[in-house]
PDB file of C-alpha atoms and ligand atoms in Angstrom:
ATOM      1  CA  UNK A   1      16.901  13.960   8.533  1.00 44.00           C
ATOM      2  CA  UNK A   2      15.017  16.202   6.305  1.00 47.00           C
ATOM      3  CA  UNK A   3      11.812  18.374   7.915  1.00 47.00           C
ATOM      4  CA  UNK A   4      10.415  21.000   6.745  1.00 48.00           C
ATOM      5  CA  UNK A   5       9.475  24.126   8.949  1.00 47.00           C
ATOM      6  CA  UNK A   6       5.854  24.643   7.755  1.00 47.00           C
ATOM      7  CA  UNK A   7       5.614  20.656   8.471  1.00 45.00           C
ATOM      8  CA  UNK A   8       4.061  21.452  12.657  1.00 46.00           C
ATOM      9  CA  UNK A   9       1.982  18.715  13.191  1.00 47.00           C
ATOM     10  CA  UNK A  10      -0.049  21.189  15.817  1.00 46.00           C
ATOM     11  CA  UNK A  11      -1.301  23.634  12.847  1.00 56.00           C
ATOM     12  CA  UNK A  12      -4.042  23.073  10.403  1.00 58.00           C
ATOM     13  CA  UNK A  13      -3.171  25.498   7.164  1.00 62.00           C
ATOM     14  CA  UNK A  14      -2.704  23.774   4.039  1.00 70.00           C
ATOM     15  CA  UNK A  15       0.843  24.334   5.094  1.00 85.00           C
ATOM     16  CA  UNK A  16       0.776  22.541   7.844  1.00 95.00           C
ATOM     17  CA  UNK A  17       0.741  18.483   7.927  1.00 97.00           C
ATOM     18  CA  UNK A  18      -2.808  18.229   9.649  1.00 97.00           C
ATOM     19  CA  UNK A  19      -4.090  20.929   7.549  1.00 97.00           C
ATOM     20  CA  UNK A  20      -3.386  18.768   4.325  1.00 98.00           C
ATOM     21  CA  UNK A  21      -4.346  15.573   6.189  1.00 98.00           C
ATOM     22  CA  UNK A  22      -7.364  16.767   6.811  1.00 98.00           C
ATOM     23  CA  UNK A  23      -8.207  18.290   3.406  1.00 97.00           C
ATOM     24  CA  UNK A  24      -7.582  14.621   2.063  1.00 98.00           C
ATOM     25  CA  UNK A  25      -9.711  13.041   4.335  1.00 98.00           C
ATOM     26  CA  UNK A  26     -12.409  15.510   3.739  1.00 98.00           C
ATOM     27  CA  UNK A  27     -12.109  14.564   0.063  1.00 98.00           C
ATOM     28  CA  UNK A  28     -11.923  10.619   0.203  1.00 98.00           C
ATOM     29  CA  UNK A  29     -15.212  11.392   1.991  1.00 98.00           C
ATOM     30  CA  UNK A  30     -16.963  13.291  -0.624  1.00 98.00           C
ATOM     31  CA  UNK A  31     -15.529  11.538  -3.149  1.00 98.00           C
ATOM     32  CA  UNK A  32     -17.288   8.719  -1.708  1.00 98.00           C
ATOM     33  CA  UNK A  33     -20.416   9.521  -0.948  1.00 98.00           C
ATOM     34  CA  UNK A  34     -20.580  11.142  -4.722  1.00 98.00           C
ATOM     35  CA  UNK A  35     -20.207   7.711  -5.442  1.00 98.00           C
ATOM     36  CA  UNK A  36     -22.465   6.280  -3.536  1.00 98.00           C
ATOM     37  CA  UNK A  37     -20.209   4.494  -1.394  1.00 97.00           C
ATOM     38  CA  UNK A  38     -21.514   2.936   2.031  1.00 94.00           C
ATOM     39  CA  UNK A  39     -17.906   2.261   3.299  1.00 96.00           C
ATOM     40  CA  UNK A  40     -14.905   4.599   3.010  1.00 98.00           C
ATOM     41  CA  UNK A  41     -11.514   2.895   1.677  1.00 98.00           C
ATOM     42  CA  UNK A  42      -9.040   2.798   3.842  1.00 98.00           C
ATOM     43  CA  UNK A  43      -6.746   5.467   3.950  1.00 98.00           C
ATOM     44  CA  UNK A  44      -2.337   4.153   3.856  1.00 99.00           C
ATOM     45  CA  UNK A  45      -0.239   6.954   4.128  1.00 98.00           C
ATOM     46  CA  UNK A  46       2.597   6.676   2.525  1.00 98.00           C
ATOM     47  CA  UNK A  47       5.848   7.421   4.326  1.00 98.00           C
ATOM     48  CA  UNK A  48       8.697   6.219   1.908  1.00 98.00           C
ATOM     49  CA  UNK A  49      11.776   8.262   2.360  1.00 97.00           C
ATOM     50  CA  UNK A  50      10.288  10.549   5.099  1.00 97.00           C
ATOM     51  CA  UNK A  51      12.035  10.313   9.105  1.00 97.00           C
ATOM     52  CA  UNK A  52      10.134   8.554  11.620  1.00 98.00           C
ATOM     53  CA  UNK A  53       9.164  11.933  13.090  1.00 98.00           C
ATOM     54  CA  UNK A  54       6.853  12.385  10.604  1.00 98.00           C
ATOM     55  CA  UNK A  55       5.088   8.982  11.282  1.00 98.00           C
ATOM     56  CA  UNK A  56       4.913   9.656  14.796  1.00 98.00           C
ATOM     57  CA  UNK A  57       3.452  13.330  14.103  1.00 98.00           C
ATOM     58  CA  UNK A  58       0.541  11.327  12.159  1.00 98.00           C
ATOM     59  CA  UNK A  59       0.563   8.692  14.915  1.00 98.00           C
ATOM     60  CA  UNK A  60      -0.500  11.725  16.913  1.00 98.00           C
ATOM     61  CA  UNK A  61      -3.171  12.598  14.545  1.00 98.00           C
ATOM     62  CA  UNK A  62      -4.867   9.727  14.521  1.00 98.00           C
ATOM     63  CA  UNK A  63      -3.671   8.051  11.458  1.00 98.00           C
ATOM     64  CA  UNK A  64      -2.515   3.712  11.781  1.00 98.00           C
ATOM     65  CA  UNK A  65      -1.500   2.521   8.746  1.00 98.00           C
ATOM     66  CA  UNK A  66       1.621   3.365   6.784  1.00 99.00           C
ATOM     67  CA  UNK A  67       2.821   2.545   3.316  1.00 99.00           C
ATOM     68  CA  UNK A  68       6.925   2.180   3.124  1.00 98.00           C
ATOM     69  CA  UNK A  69       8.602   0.474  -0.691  1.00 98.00           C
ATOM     70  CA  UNK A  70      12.355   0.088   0.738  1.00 98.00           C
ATOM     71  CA  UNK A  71      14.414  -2.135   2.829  1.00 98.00           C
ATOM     72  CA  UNK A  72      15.692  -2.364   5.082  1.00 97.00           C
ATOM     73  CA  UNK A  73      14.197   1.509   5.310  1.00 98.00           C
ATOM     74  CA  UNK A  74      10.965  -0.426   6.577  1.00 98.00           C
ATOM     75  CA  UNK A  75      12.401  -2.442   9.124  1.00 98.00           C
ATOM     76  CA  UNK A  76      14.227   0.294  10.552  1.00 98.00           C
ATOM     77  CA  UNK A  77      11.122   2.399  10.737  1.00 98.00           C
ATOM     78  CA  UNK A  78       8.990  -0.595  11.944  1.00 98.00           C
ATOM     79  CA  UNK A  79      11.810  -1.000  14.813  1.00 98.00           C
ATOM     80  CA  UNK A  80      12.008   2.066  15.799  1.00 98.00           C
ATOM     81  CA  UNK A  81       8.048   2.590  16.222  1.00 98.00           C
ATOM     82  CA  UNK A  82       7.531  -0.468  18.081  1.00 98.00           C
ATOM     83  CA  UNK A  83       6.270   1.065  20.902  1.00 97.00           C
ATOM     84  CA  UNK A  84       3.097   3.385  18.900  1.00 98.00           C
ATOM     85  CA  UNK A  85      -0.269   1.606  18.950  1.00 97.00           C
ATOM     86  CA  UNK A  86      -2.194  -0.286  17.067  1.00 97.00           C
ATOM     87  CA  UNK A  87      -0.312   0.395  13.639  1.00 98.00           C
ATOM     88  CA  UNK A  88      -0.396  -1.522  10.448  1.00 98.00           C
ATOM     89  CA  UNK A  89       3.000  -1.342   7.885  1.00 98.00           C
ATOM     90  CA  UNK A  90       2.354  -2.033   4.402  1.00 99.00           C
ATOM     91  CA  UNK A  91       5.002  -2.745   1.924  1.00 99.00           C
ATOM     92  CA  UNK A  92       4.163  -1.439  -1.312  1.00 98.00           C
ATOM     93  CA  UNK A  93       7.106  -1.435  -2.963  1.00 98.00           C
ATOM     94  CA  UNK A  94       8.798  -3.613  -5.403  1.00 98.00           C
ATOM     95  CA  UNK A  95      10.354  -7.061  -3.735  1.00 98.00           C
ATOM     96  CA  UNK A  96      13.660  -8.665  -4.790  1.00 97.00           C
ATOM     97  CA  UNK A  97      13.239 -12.334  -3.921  1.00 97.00           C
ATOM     98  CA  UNK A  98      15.970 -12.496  -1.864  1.00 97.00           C
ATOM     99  CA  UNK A  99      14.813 -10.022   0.392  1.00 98.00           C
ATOM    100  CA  UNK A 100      11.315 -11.441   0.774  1.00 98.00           C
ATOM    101  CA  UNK A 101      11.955 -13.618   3.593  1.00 98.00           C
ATOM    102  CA  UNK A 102      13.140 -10.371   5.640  1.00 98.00           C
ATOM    103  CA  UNK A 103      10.434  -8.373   5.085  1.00 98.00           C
ATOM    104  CA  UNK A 104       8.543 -10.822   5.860  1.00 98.00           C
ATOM    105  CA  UNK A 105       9.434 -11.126   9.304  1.00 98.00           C
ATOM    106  CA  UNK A 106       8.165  -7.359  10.244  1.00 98.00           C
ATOM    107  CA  UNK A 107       5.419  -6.567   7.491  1.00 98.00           C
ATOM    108  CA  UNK A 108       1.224  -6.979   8.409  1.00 98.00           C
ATOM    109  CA  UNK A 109       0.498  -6.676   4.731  1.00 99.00           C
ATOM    110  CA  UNK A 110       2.188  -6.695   1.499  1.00 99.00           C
ATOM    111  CA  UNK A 111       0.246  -4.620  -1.904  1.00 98.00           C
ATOM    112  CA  UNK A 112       3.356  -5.743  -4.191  1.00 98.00           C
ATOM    113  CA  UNK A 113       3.229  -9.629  -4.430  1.00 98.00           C
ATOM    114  CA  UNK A 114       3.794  -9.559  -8.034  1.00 98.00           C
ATOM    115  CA  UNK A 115       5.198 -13.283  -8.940  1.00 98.00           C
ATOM    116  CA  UNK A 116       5.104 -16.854  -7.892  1.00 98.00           C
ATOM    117  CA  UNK A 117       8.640 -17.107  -6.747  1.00 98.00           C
ATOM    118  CA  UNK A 118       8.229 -14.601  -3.826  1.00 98.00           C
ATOM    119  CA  UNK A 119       5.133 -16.316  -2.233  1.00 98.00           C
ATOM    120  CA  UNK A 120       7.652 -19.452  -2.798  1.00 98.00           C
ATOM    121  CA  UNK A 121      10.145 -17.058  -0.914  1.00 98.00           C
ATOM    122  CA  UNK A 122       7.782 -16.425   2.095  1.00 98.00           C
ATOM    123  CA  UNK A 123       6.449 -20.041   2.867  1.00 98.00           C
ATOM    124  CA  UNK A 124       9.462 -20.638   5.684  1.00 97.00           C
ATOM    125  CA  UNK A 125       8.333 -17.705   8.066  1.00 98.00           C
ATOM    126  CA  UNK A 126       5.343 -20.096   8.355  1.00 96.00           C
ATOM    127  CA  UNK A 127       6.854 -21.245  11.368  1.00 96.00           C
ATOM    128  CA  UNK A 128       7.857 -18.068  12.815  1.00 96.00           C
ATOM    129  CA  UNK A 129       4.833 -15.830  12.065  1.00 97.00           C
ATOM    130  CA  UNK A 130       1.785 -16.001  14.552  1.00 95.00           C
ATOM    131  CA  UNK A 131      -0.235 -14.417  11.618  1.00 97.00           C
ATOM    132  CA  UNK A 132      -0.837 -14.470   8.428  1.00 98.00           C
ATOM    133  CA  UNK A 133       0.297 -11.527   6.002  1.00 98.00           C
ATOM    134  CA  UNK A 134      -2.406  -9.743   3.672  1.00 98.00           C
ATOM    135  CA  UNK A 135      -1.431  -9.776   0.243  1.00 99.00           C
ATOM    136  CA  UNK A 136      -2.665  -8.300  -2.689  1.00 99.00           C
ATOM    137  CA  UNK A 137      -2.139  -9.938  -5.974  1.00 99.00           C
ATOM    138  CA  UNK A 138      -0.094  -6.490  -7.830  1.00 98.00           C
ATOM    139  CA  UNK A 139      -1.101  -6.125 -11.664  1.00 98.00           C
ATOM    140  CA  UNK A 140       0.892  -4.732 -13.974  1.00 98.00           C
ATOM    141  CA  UNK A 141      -1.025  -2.002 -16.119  1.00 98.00           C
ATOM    142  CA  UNK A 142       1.591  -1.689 -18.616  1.00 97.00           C
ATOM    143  CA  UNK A 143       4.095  -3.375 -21.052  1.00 94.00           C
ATOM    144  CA  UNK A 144       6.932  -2.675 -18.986  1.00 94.00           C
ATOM    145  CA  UNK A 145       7.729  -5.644 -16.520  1.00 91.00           C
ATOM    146  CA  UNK A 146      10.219  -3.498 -15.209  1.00 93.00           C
ATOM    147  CA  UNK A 147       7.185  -1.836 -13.458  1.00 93.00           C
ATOM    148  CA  UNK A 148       6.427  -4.560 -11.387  1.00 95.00           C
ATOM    149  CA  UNK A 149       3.095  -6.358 -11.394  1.00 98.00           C
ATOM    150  CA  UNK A 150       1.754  -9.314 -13.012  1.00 98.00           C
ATOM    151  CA  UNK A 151       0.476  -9.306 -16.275  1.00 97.00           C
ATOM    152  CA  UNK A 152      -3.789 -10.183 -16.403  1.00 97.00           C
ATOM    153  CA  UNK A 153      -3.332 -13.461 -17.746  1.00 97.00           C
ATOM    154  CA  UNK A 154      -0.873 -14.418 -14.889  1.00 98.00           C
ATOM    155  CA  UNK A 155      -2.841 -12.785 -11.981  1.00 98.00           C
ATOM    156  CA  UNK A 156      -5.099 -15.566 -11.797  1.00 98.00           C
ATOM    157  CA  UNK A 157      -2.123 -18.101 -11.183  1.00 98.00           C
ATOM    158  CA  UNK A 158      -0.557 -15.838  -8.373  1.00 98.00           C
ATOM    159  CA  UNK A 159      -3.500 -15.403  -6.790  1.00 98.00           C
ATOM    160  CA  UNK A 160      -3.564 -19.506  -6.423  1.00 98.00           C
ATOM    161  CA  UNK A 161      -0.356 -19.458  -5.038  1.00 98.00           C
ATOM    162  CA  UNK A 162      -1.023 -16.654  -2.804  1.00 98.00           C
ATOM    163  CA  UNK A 163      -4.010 -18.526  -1.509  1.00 98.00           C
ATOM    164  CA  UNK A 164      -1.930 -22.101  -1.116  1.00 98.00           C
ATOM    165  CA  UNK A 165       0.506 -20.539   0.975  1.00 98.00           C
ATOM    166  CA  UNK A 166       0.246 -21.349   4.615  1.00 98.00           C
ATOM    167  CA  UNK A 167       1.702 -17.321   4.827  1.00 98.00           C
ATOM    168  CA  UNK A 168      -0.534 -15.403   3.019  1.00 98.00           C
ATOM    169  CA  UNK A 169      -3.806 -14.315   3.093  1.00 98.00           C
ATOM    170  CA  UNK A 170      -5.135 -13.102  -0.239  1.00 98.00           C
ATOM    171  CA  UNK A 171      -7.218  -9.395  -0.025  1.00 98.00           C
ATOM    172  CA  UNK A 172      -7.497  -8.916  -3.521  1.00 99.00           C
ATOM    173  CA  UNK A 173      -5.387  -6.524  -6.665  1.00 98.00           C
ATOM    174  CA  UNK A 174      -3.612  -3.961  -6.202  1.00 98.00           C
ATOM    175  CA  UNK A 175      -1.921  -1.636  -9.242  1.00 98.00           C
ATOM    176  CA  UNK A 176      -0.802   1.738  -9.798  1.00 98.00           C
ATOM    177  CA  UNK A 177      -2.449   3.533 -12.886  1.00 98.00           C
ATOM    178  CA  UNK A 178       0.261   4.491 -15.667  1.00 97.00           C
ATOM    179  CA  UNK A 179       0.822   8.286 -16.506  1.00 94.00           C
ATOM    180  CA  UNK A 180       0.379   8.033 -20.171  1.00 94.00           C
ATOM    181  CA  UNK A 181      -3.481   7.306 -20.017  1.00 95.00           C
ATOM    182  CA  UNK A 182      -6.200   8.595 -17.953  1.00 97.00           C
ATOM    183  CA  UNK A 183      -6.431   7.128 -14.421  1.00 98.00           C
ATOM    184  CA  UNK A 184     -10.109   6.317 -15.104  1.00 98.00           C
ATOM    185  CA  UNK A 185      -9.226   3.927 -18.231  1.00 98.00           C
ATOM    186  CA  UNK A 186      -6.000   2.153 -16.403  1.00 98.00           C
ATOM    187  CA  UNK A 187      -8.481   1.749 -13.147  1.00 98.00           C
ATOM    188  CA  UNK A 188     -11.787   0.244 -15.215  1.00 98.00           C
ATOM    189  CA  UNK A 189      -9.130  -2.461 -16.076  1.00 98.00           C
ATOM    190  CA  UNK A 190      -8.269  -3.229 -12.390  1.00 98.00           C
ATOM    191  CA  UNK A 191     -12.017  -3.246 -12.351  1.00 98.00           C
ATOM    192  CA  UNK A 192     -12.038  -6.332 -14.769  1.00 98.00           C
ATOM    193  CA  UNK A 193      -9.337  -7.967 -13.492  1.00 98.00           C
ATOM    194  CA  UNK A 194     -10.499  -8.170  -9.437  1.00 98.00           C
ATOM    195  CA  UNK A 195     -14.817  -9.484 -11.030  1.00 98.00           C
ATOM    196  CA  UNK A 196     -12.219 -12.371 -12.431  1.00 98.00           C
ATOM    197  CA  UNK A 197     -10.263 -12.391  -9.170  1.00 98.00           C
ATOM    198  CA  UNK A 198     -13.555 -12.020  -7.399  1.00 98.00           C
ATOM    199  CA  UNK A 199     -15.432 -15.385  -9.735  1.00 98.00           C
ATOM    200  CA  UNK A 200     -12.702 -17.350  -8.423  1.00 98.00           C
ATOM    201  CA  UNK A 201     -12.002 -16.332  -4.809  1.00 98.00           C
ATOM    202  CA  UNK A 202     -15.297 -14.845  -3.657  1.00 98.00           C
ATOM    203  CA  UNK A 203     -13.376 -13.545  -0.453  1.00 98.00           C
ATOM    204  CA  UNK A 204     -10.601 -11.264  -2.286  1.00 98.00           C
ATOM    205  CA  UNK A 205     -12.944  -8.186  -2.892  1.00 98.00           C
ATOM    206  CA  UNK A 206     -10.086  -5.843  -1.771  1.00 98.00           C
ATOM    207  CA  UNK A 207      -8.617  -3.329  -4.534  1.00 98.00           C
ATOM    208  CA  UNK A 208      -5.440  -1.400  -3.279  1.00 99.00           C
ATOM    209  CA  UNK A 209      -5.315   1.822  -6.263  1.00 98.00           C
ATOM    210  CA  UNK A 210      -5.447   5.173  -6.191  1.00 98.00           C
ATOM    211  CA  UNK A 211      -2.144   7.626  -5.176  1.00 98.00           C
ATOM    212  CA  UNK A 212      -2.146  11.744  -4.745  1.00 98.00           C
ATOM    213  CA  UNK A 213      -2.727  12.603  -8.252  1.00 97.00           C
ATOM    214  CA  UNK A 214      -5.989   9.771  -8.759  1.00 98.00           C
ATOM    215  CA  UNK A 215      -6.983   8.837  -5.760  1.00 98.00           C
ATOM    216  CA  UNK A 216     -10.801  10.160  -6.515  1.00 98.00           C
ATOM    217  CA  UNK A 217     -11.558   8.708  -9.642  1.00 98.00           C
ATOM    218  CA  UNK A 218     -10.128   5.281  -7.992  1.00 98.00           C
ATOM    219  CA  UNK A 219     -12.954   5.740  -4.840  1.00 98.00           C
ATOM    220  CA  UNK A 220     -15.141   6.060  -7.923  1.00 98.00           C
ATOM    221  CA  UNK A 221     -13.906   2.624  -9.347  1.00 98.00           C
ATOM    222  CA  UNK A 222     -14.510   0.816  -5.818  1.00 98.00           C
ATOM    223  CA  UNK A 223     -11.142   1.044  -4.256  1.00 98.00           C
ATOM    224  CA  UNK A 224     -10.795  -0.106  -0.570  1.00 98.00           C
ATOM    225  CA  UNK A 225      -7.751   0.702  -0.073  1.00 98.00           C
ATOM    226  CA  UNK A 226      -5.855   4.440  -1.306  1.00 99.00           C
ATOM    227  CA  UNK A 227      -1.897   4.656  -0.848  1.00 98.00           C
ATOM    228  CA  UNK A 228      -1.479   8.567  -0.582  1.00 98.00           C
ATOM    229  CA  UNK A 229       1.802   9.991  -0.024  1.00 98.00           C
ATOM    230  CA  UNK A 230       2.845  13.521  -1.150  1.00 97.00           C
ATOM    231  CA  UNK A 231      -0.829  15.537  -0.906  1.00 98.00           C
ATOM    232  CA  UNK A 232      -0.132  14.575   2.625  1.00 98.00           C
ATOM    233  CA  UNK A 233       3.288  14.310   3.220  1.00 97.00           C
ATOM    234  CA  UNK A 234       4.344  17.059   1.132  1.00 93.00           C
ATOM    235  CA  UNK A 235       7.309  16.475  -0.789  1.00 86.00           C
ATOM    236  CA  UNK A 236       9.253  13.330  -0.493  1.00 85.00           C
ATOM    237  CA  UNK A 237      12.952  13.946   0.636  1.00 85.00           C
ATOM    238  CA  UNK A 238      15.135  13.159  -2.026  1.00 77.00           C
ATOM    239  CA  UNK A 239      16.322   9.598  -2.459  1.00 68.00           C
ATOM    240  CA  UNK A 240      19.619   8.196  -1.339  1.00 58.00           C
TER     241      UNK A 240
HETATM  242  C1  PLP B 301       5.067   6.298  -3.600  1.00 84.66           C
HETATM  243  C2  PLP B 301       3.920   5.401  -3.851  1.00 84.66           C
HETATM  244  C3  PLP B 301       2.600   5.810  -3.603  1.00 84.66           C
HETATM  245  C4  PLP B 301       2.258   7.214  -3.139  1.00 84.66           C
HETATM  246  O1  PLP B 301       2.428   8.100  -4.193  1.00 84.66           O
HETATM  247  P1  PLP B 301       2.024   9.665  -4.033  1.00 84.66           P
HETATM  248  O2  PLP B 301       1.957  10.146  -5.429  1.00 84.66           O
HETATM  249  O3  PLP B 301       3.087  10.305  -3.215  1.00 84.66           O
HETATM  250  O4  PLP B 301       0.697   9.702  -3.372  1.00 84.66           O
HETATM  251  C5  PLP B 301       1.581   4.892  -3.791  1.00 84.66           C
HETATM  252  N1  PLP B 301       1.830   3.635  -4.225  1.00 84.66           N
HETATM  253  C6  PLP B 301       3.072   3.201  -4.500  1.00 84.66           C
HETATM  254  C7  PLP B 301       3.277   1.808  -4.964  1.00 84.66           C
HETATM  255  C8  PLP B 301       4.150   4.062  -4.331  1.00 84.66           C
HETATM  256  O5  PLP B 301       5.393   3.628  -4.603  1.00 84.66           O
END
């Protein structure tokens, strides 16, 4: 396990995690009353890569809801945390359909639900789940389909599926702004895309965007839900 020394969850320097944590949180909340906000999104940290410790260090700090993108990573995380209160995991990361199913069995909500064939996946835990899982209907702000997401003229189509399935609940789009354009352009088109999603599902007002690097011009755009990692975390172990 990786930590870093300057990481004590008991200081409050910009070194320190609850230093940075709370420099974040002090700028979602100007951020959001420059934009005339009446609600604050909520705030995901995400925890991809990092040791349990750290979760439990921003267990400590008041913090519920977590953003992991890897099996079985997740589910070991989620099992080993069992016992901290009131959290909520959120899988944000990319899904191969044959994993669905076991993600499924551990996750509260899912941002990455990004074609047909993994609600399709899902519909069996209906008999093992008490609740339903969130999902957001992922779009895909670029070419690339190797970037996950649906494209806009598909999202309409998923989000019928997502809303059929006796599994799912649907919350609304989520995407991830591309780094060759400004974060403002990419996020006016998420914009778009949930007043659609919005005309035909009047419930699924929920837009999942904004990450370290945009996170303020997304409060601008109307997100309700931010997925921060790094300005918090500090940097992400490497992969393995
Ligand atoms: C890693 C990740 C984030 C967090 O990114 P940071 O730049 O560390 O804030 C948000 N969303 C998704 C889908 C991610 O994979």
């Amino acid at each position: 396990m990786v930590t870093n020394p300057l990481d004590e969850a008991s200081g409050t320097g910009e070194a320190s995690l609850a230093g940075r944590l709370a420099r974040i949180r002090s700028e979602i909340t100007r951020a959001s009353e420059a934009a005339g906000r009446d609600r604050e999104p909520e705030l995901i940290v995400v925890t991809k890569f990092h040791p349990s410790s750290l979760i439990r260090d921003l267990h400590a700090l008041g913090e519920r809801n977590f953003g992991e993108s890897r099996h079985p990573e997740a589910r070991e995380k989620v099992h080993e945390l069992h016992e901290l209160d009131e959290v909520t995991w959120h899988f944000i990361g990319q899904i191969q359909s044959k994993k669905a199913r076991q993600i499924g069995r551990y996750i509260d909500v899912i941002h990455s639900i990004d074609r047909v064939q993994l609600v399709d996946a899902l519909v069996p835990l209906h008999t093992e789940r008490e609740r339903p899982i969130e999902a957001f209907a992922q779009l895909n702000l670029t070419n690339d389909a190797a970037r996950g997401g649906a494209q806009l003229d598909e999202l309409l189509h998923l989000a019928e599926a997502i809303e059929a399935s006796p599994v799912l609940t649907l919350r609304g789009v989520m995407a991830i702004a591309p780094l060759d354009e400004p974060a403002e352009a990419a996020f006016d088109r998420v914009v778009q895309a949930s007043e659609r999603l919005v005309g035909t599902f009047p419930h699924a007002v929920d837009r999942s965007m904004g990450m370290s690097g945009d996170f303020q011009a997304a409060i601008e755009r109307g997100a309700t839900h931010l997925r921060i990692g790094a300005a918090i975390t500090g940097k992400r172990p490497i992969a393995t």
